[in-house]
Coordinates of C-alpha atoms and ligand atoms in Angstrom, one line a residue:
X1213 CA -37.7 14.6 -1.2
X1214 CA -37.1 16.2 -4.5
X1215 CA -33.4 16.0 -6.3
X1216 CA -31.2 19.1 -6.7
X1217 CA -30.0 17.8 -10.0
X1218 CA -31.4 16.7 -13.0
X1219 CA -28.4 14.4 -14.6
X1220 CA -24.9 13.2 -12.5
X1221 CA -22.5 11.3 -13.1
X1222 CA -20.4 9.1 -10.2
X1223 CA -16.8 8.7 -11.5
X1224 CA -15.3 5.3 -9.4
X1225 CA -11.5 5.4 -8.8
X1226 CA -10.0 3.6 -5.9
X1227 CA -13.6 3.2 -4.4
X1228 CA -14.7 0.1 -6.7
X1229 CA -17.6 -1.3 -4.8
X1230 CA -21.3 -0.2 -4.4
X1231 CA -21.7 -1.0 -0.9
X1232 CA -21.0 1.6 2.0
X1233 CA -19.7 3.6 -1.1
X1234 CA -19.8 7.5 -0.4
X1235 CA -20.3 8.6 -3.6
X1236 CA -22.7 6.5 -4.9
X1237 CA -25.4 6.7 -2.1
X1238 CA -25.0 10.7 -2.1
X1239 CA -25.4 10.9 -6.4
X1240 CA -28.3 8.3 -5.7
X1241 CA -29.8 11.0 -3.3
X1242 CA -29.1 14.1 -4.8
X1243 CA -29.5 13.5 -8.5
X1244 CA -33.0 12.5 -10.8
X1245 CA -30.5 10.4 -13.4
X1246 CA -27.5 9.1 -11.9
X1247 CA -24.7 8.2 -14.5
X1248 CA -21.8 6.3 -13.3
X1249 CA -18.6 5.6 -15.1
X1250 CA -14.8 4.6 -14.4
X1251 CA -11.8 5.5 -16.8
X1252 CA -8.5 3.3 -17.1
X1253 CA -6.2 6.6 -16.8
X1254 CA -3.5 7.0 -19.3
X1255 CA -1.2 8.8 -17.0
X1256 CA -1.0 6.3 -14.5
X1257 CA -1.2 3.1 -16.8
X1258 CA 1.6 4.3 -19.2
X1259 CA 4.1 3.8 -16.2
X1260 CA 3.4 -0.4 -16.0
X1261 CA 5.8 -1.8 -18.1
X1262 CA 4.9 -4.9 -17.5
X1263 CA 2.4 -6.7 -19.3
X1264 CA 0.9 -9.0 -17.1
X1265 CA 0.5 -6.0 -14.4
X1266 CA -0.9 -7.6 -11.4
X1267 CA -2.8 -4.2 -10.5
X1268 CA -4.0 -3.8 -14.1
X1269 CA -5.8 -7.5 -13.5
X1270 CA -7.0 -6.9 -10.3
X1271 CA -8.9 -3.3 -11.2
X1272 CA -9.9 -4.6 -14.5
X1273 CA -11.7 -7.7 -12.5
X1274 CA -13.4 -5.2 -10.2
X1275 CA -14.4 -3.1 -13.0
X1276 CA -16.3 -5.5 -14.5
X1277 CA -17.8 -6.9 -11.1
X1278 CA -18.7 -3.5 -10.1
X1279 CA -20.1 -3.1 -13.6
X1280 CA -22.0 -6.4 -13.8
X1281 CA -23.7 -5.0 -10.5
X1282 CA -24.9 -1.5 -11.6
X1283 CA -26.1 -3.3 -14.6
X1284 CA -28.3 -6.0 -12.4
X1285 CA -29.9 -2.7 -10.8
X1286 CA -31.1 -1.5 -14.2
X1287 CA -27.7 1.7 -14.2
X1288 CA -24.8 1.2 -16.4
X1289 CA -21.2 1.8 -15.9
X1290 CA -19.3 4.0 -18.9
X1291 CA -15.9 2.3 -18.8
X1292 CA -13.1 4.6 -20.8
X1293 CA -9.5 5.0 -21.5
X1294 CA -7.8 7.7 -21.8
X1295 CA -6.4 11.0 -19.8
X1296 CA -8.9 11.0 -16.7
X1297 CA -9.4 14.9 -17.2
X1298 CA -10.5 14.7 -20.7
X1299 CA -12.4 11.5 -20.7
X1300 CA -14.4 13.0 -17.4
X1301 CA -15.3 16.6 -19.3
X1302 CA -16.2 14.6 -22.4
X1303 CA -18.7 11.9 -20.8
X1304 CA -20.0 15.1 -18.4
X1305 CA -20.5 17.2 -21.8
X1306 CA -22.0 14.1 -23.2
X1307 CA -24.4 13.2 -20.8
X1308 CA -25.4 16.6 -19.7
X1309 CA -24.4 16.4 -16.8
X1310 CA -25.1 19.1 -13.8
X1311 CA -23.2 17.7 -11.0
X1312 CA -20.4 15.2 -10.7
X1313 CA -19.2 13.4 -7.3
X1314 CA -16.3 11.1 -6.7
X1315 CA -14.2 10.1 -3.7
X1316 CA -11.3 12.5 -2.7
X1317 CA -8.0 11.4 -2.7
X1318 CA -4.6 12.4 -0.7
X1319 CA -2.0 11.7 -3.4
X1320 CA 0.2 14.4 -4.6
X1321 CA -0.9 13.6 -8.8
X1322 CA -4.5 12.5 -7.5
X1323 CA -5.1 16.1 -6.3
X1324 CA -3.9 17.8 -9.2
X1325 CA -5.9 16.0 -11.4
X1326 CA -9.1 16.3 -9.3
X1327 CA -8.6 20.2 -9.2
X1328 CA -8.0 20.0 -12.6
X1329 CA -11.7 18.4 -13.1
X1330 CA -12.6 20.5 -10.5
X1331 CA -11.7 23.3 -12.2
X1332 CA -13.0 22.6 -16.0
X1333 CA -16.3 21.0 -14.2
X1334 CA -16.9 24.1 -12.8
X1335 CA -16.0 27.2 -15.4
X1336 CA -19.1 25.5 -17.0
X1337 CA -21.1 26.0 -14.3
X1338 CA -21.1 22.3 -13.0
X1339 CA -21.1 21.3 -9.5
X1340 CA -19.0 19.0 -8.3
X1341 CA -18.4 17.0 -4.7
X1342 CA -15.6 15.3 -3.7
X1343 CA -16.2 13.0 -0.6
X1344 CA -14.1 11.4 1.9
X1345 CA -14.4 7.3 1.1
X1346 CA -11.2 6.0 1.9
X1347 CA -10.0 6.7 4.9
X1348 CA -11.6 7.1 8.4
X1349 CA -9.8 10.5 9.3
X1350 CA -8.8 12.8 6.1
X1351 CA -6.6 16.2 6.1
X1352 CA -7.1 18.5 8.9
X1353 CA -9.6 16.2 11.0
X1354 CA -6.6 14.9 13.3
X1355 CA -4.0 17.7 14.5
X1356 CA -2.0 19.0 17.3
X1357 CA -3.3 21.5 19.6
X1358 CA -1.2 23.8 18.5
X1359 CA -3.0 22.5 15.0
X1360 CA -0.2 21.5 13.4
X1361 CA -0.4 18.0 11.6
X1362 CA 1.4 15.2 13.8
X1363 CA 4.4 13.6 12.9
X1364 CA 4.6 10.9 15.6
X1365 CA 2.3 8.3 15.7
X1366 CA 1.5 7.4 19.2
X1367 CA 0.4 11.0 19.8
X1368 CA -1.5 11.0 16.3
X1369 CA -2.8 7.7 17.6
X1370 CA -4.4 9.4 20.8
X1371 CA -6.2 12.1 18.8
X1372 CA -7.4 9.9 16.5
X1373 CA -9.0 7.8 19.0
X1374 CA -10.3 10.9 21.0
X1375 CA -11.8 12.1 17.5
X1376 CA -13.5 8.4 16.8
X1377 CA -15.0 8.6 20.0
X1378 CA -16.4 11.7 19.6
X1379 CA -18.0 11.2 15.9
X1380 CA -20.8 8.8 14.6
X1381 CA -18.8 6.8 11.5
X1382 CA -21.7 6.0 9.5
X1383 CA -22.4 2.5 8.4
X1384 CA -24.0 3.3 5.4
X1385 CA -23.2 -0.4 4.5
X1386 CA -26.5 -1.3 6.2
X1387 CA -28.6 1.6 4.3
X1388 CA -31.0 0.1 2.0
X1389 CA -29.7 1.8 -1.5
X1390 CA -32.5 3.0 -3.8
X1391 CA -31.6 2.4 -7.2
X1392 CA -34.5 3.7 -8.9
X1393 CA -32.7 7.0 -10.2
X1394 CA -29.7 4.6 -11.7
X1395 CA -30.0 5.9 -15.4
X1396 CA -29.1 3.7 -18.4
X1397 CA -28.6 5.1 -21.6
X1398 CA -27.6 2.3 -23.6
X1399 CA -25.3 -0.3 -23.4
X1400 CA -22.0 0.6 -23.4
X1401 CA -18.7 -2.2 -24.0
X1402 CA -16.0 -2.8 -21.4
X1403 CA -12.7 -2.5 -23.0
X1404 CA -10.5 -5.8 -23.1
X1405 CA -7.0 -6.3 -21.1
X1406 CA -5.6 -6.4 -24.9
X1407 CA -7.5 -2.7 -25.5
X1408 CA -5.8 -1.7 -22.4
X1409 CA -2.4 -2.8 -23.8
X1410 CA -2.1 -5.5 -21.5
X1411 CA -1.6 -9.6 -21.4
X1412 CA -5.2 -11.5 -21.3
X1413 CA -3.6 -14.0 -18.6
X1414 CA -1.3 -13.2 -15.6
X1415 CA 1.5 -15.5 -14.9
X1416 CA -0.2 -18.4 -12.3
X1417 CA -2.7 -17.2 -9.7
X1418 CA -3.3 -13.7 -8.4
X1419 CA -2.4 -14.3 -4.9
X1420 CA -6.4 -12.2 -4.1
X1421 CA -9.1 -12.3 -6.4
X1422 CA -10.4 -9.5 -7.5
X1423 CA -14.3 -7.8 -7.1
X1424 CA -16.0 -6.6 -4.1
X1425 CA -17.4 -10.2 -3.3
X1426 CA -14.0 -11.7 -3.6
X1427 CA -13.2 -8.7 -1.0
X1428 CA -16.4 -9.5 1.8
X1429 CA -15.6 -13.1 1.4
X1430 CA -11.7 -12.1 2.8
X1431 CA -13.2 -10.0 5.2
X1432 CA -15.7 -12.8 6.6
X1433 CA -12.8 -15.1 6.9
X1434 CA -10.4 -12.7 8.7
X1435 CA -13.2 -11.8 11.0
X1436 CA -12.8 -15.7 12.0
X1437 CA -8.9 -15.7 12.8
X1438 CA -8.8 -11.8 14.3
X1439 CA -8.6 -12.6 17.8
X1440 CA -5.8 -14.7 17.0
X1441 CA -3.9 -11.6 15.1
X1442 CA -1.8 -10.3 18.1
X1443 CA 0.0 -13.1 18.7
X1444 CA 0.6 -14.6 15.3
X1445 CA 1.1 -11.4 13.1
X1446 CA 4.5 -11.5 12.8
X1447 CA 5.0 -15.0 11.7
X1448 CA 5.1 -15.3 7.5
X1449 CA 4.7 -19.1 7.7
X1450 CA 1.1 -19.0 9.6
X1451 CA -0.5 -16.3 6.6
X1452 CA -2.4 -15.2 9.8
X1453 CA -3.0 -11.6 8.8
X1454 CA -6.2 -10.1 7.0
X1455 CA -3.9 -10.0 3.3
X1456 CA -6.8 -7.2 2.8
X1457 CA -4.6 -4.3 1.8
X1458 CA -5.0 -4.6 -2.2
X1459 CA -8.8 -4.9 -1.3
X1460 CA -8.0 -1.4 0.4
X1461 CA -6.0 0.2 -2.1
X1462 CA -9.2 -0.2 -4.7
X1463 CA -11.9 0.7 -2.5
X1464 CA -13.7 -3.1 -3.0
X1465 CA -14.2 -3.2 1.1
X1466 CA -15.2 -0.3 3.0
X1467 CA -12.4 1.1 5.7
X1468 CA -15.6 1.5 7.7
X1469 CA -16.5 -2.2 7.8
X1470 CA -13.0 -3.0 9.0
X1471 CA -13.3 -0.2 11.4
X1472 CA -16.2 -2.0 12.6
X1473 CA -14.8 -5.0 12.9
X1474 CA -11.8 -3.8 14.5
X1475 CA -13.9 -1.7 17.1
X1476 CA -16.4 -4.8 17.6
X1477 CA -14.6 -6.6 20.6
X1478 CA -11.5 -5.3 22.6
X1479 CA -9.9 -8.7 22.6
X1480 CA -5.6 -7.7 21.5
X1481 CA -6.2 -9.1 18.3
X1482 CA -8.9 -6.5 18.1
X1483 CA -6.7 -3.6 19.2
X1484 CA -4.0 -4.4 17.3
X1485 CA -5.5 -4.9 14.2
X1486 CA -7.3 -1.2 14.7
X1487 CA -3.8 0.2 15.3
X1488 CA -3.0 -0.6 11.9
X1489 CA -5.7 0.7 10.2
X1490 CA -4.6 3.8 11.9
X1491 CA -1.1 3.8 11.0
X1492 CA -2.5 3.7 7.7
X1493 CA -4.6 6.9 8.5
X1494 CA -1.0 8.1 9.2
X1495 CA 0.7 7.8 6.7
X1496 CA -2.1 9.3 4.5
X1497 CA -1.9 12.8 6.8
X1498 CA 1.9 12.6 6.4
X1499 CA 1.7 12.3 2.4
X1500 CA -0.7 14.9 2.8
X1501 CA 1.0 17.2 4.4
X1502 CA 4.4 16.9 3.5
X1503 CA 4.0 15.7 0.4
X1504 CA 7.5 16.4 -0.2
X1505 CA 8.3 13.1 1.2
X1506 CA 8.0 11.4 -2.5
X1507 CA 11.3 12.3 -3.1
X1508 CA 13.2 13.5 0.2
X1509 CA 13.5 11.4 3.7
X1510 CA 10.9 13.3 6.2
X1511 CA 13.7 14.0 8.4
X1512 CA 15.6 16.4 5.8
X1513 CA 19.0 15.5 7.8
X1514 CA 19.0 12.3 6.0
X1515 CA 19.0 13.7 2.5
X1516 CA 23.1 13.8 3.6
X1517 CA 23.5 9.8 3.6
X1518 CA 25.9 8.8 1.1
X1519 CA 24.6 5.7 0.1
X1520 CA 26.9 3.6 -2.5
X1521 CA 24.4 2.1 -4.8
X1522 CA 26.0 -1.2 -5.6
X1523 CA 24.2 -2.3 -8.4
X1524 CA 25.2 -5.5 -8.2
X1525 CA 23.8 -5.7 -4.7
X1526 CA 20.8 -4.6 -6.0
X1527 CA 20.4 -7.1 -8.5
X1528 CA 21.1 -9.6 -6.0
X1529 CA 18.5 -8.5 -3.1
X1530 CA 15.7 -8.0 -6.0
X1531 CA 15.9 -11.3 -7.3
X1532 CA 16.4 -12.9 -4.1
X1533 CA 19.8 -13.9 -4.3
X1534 CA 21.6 -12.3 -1.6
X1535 CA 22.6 -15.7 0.0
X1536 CA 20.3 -14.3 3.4
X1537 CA 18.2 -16.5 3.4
X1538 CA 14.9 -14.9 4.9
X1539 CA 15.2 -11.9 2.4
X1540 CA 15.8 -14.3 0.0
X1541 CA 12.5 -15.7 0.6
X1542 CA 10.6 -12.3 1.0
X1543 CA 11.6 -10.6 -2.1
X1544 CA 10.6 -13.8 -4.0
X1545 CA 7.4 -14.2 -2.1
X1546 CA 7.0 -10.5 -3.6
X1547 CA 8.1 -11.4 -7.2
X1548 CA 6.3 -14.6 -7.2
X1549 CA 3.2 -13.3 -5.7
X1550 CA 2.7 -9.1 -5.5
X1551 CA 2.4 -9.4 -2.1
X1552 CA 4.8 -9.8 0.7
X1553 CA 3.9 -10.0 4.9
X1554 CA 4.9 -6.9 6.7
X1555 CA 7.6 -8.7 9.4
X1556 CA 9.8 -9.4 5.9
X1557 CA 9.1 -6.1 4.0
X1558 CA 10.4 -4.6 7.4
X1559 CA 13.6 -7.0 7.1
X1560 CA 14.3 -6.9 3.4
X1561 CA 14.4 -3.1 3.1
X1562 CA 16.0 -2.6 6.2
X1563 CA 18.4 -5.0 5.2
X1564 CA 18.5 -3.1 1.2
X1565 CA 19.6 0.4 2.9
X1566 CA 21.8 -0.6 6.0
X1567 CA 23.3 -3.9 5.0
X1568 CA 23.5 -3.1 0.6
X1569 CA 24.0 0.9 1.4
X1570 CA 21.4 1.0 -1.4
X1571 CA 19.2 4.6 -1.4
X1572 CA 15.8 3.7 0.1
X1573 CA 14.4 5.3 -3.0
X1574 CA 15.5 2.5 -5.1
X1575 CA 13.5 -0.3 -2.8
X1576 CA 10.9 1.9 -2.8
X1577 CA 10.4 2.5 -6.2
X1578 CA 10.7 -1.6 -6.5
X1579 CA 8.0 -2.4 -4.5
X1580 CA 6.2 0.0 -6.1
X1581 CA 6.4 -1.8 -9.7
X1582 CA 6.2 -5.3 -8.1
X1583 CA 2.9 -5.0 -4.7
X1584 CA -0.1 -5.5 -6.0
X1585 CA -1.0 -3.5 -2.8
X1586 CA 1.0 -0.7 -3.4
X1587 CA -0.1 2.3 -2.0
X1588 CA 2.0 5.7 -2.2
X1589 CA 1.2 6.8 1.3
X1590 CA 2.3 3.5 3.3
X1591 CA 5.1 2.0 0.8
X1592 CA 6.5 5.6 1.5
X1593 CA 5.8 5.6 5.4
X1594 CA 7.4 1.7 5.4
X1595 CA 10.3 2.3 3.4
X1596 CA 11.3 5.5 5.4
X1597 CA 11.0 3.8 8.7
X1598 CA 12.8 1.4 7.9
X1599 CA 15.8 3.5 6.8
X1600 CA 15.5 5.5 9.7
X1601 CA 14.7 9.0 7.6
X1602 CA 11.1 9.0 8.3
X1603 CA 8.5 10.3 10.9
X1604 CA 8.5 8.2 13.9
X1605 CA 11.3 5.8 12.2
X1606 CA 13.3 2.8 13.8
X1607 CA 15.8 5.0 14.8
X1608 CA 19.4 4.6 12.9
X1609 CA 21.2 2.9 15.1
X1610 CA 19.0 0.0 15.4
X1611 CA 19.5 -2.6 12.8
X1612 CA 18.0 -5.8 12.0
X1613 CA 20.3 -8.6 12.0
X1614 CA 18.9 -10.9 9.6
X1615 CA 19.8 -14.0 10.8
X1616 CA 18.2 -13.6 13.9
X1617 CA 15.0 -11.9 12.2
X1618 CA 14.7 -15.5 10.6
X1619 CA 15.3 -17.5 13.8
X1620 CA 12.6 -15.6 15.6
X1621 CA 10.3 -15.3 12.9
X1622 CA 10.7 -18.5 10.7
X1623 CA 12.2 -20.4 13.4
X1624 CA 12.1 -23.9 11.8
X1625 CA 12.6 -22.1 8.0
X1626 CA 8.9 -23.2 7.2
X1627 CA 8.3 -19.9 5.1
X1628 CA 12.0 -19.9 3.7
X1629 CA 11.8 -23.6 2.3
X1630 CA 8.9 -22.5 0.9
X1631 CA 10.4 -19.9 -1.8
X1632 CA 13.8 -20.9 -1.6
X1633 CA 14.1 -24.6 -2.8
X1634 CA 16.9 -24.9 -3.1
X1635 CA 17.6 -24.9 0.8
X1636 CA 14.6 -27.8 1.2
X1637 CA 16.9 -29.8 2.4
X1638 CA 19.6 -28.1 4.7
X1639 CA 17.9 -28.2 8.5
X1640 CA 16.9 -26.0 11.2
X1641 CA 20.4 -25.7 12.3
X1642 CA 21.8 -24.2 9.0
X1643 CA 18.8 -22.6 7.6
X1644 CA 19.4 -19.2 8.6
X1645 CA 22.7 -19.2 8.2
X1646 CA 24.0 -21.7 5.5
X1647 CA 27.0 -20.3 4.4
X1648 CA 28.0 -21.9 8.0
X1649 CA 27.4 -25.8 6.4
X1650 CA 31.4 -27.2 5.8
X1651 CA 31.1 -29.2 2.3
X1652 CA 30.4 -32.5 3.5
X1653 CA 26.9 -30.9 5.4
X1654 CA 26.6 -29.3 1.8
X1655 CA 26.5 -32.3 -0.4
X1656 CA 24.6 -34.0 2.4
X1657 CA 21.8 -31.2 2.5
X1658 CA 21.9 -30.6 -1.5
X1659 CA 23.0 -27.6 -1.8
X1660 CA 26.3 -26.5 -2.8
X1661 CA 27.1 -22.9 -1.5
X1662 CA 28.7 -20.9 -4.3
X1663 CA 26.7 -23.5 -6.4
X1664 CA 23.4 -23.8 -5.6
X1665 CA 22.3 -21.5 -3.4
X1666 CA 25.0 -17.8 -3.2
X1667 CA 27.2 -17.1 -0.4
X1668 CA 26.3 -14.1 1.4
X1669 CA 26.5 -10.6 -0.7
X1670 CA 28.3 -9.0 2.3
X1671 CA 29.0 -10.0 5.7
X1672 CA 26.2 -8.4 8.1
X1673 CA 28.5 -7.3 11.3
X1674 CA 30.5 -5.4 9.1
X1675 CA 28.1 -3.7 7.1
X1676 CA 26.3 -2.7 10.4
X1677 CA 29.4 -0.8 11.4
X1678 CA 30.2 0.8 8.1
X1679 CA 26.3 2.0 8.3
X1680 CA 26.2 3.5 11.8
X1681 CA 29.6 5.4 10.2
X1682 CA 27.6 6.2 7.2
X1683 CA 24.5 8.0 9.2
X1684 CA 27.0 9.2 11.9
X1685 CA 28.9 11.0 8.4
X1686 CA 24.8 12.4 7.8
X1687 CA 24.5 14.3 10.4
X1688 CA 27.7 15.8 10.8
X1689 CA 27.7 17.0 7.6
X1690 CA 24.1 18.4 8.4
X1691 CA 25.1 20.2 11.5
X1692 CA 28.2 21.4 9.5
X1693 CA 25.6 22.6 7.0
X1694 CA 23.6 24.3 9.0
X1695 CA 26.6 26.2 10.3
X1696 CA 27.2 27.5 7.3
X1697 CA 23.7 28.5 6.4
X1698 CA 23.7 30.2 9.4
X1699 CA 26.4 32.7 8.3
Ligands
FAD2145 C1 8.8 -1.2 3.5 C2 7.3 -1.3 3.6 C3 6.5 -1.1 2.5 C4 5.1 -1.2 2.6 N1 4.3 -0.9 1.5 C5 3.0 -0.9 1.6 C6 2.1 -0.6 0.5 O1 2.6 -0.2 -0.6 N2 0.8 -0.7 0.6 C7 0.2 -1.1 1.8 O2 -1.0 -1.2 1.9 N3 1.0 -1.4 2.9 C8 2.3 -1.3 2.8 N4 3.1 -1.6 3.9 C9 2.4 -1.9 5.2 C10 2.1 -3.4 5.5 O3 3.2 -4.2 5.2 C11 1.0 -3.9 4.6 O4 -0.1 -3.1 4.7 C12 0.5 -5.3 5.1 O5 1.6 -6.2 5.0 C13 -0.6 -5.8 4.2 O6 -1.0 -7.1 4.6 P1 -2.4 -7.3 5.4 O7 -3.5 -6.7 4.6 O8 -2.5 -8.7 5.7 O9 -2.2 -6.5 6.7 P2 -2.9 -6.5 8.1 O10 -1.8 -6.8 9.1 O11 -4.1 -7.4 8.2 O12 -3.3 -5.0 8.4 C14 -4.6 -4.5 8.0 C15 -4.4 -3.3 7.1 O13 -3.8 -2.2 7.8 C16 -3.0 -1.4 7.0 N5 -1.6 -1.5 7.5 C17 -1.0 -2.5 8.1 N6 0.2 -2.2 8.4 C18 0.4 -1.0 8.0 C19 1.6 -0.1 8.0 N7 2.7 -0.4 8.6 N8 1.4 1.1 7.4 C20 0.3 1.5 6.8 N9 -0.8 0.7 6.8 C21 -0.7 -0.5 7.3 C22 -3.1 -2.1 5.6 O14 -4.1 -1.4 4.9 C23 -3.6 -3.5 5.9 O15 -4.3 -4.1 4.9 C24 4.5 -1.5 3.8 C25 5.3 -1.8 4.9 C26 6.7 -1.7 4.8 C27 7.6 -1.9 6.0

């Protein structure tokens, strides 16, 4: 078969792996020389404050994996730093480039950089291709009869399935890759954390290694326990959940090997597991098509709440210190770590907007500096469902009571001992609740309330009325609103 095209180039964003990797295998097809090259973006990067970015690590040890492969194959990988745009119209005007391919994406700044490229690329006569990597369903692929995109995710669910049914999802994983028309045009230096303007060492262990081996080896192993993942999901204490989502984020697995894997028995753990990777599918659509959920709840009513924004609350739930034990525990299993299980991300920000009355933009925007795994699209989705202003959201009236979250979930305080110390002691009986100890259990358990360990930031059955009042106040005012717009 001849090539269309003389010289490309294959720019690697959130796609950092050469197996089953879209772009790759078509550049390797289509073009005589194939170029590849990755570029630490300016405009994303400037945003992390903090030095010893967990993100920063964990794309800058993929990099380098990714690189060390196309290197072993005789290619090279042109690793920049600067404004993506510029960096990608100077290496295409350097290398002569005729065509360029990358992996779309669904973010709101993703896509107006791409058209950007798109656009520059192209006014000089370039082609370029943008292909679907990362997830299983993109855009318009999944919509209502009436083609409208869903907003409810059992019916979205159904579709999707129909739709999977009905199409071949390749598994180019298992294609041999022909790397003859990998070009190398030099060696060319990978810039250091300390280039990047970032720490050489993080603080203790990334909680997952970085690199598209690190990333098979985690799939391998959770291929082992997934039968088991229905029943055990929703316990933080057994770790009993895939913990592939930051492997996800940056493209080092394929979302069709874990489709694959999901689809390979119809045990529940099977099911389940494939229900997730849809709601993840989900949430991209919704971000897609509404992107105007960055800043608003879904559900416009809710832009009415009048939250109080106690920042002295906040203080207290981000460093763990609202004297709730289990959300205690979460939030500094997230600071600790950049990663926190699902059934507690669920609890701690439900228990930020309904218990604190803090706007779910702030948690939001927390988790967003602090996950390793954070991804616009479902850190969006989560926070809104959980403060009821979202597609398809818990709805308002339901709220957790995080006491009994902890008894159901962390029944015997396994996980809880395990971040808050200073409760090792107090037992079972107490540990959800320890503001209930009198001051003899206190000094026998070693841990002085007040002292030791804070009493609770506010009391839960009150703040659960004052809430429903606060969403009741939403949308009143809303229908009051409309009124009025109406006239
Ligand atoms: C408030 C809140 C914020 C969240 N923020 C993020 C985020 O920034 N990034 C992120 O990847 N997930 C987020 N989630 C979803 C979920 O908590 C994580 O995907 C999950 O905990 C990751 O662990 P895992 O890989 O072991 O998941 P598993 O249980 O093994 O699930 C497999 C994969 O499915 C996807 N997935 C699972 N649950 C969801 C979900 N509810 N929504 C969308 N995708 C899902 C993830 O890609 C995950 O890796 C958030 C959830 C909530 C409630």
């Amino acid at each position: 078969m001849v090539n269309k095209y003389k010289n490309v180039l294959v720019w690697f964003r959130r796609d950092l792996r050469v197996r089953d990797n879209r772009a790759l295998l078509q550049a390797l097809k289509e073009g005589d020389r194939v170029f590849c090259c990755f570029v630490f973006d300016t405009n994303i990067i400037k945003y992390l404050s903090d030095p010893r970015d967990r993100r920063i690590h964990y794309i800058w040890g993929s990099v380098a994996e990714l690189k060390s492969r196309i290197c072993s194959h005789g290619g090279e990988l042109y690793v920049t730093h600067g404004k993506a745009e510029q960096e990608i119209l100077n290496l295409s005007l350097k290398l002569d480039i005729d065509a360029l391919f990358f992996a779309e994406d669904y973010e709101p700044y993703a896509i107006k950089r791409d058209d950007m490229v798109t656009q520059s690329l192209t006014k000089l006569g370039k082609k370029v291709f943008r292909l679907k990597d990362q997830v299983i369903m993109a855009k318009d692929e999944v919509m209502s009869p009436k083609g409208t995109p869903y907003s409810v995710y059992t019916p979205y669910k159904n579709a999707w399935l129909k739709k999977v049914a009905s199409k071949v999802i390749p598994d180019t994983g298992k294609e041999k890759i022909d790397w003859k028309n990998l070009a190398f045009d030099g060696k060319s230096a990978m810039p250091t954390l300390p280039d990047l303007g970032f720490a050489e060492f993080l603080n203790g262990k990334p909680a997952v290694q970085p690199g598209e081996s690190s990333a098979q080896s985690d799939l391998l192993h959770f291929s082992t326990k997934i039968d088991q993942y229905e029943e055990t999901r929703n316990y933080p204490f057994l770790d009993n959940t895939s913990r592939l989502s930051v492997h996800l984020r940056f493209g080092t697995v394929s979302i069709r090997d874990l489709f694959r894997l999901a689809t390979s028995k119809s045990t529940l753990g099977h099911k389940a597991w494939l229900n997730e990777l849809i709601w993840r599918d989900f949430y991209f659509s919704i971000l897609f098509h509404f992107p105007y959920v960055t800043d608003r709840s879904f559900k416009i009513i809710y832009d009415q709440l009048e939250f109080t924004n106690n920042q002295t609350y906040f203080d207290a739930w981000c460093t763990g210190k609202t004297g709730y034990p289990i959300v205690d525990a979460g939030m500094r299993q997230l600071n600790e770590t950049g990663y926190m299980h699902n059934r507690l991300r669920m609890v701690t920000a439900s228990f930020l907007v309904k218990d604190l009355q803090v706007d779910w933009r702030w948690g939001e925007q927390y988790f967003a500096d602090k996950l390793t795994d954070f991804d616009l699209s479902a850190n969006n989705g989560g926070w809104q469902w959980a403060a009821s202003t979202g597609c398809d959201a818990q709805p308002y009236f339901r709220i957790f009571n995080p006491s009994l979250q902890s008894k159901r979930f962390d029944g015997e305080g396994t996980f809880i001992k395990k971040y808050v110390t200073e409760l090792s002691k107090v037992p079972m009986k107490f540990i959800h609740s320890p503001w209930l100890m009198d001051l003899q259990n206190q000094k026998q358990y070693s841990c002085l309330i007040g002292t030791d360990y804070p009493y609770p930031v506010v009391d839960h059955s009150e703040m659960r009325d004052s809430s429903l009042l606060m969403y009741k106040q939403a949308r009143e005012k809303e229908v009051i609103n409309r009124g009025t717009r109406k006239r």
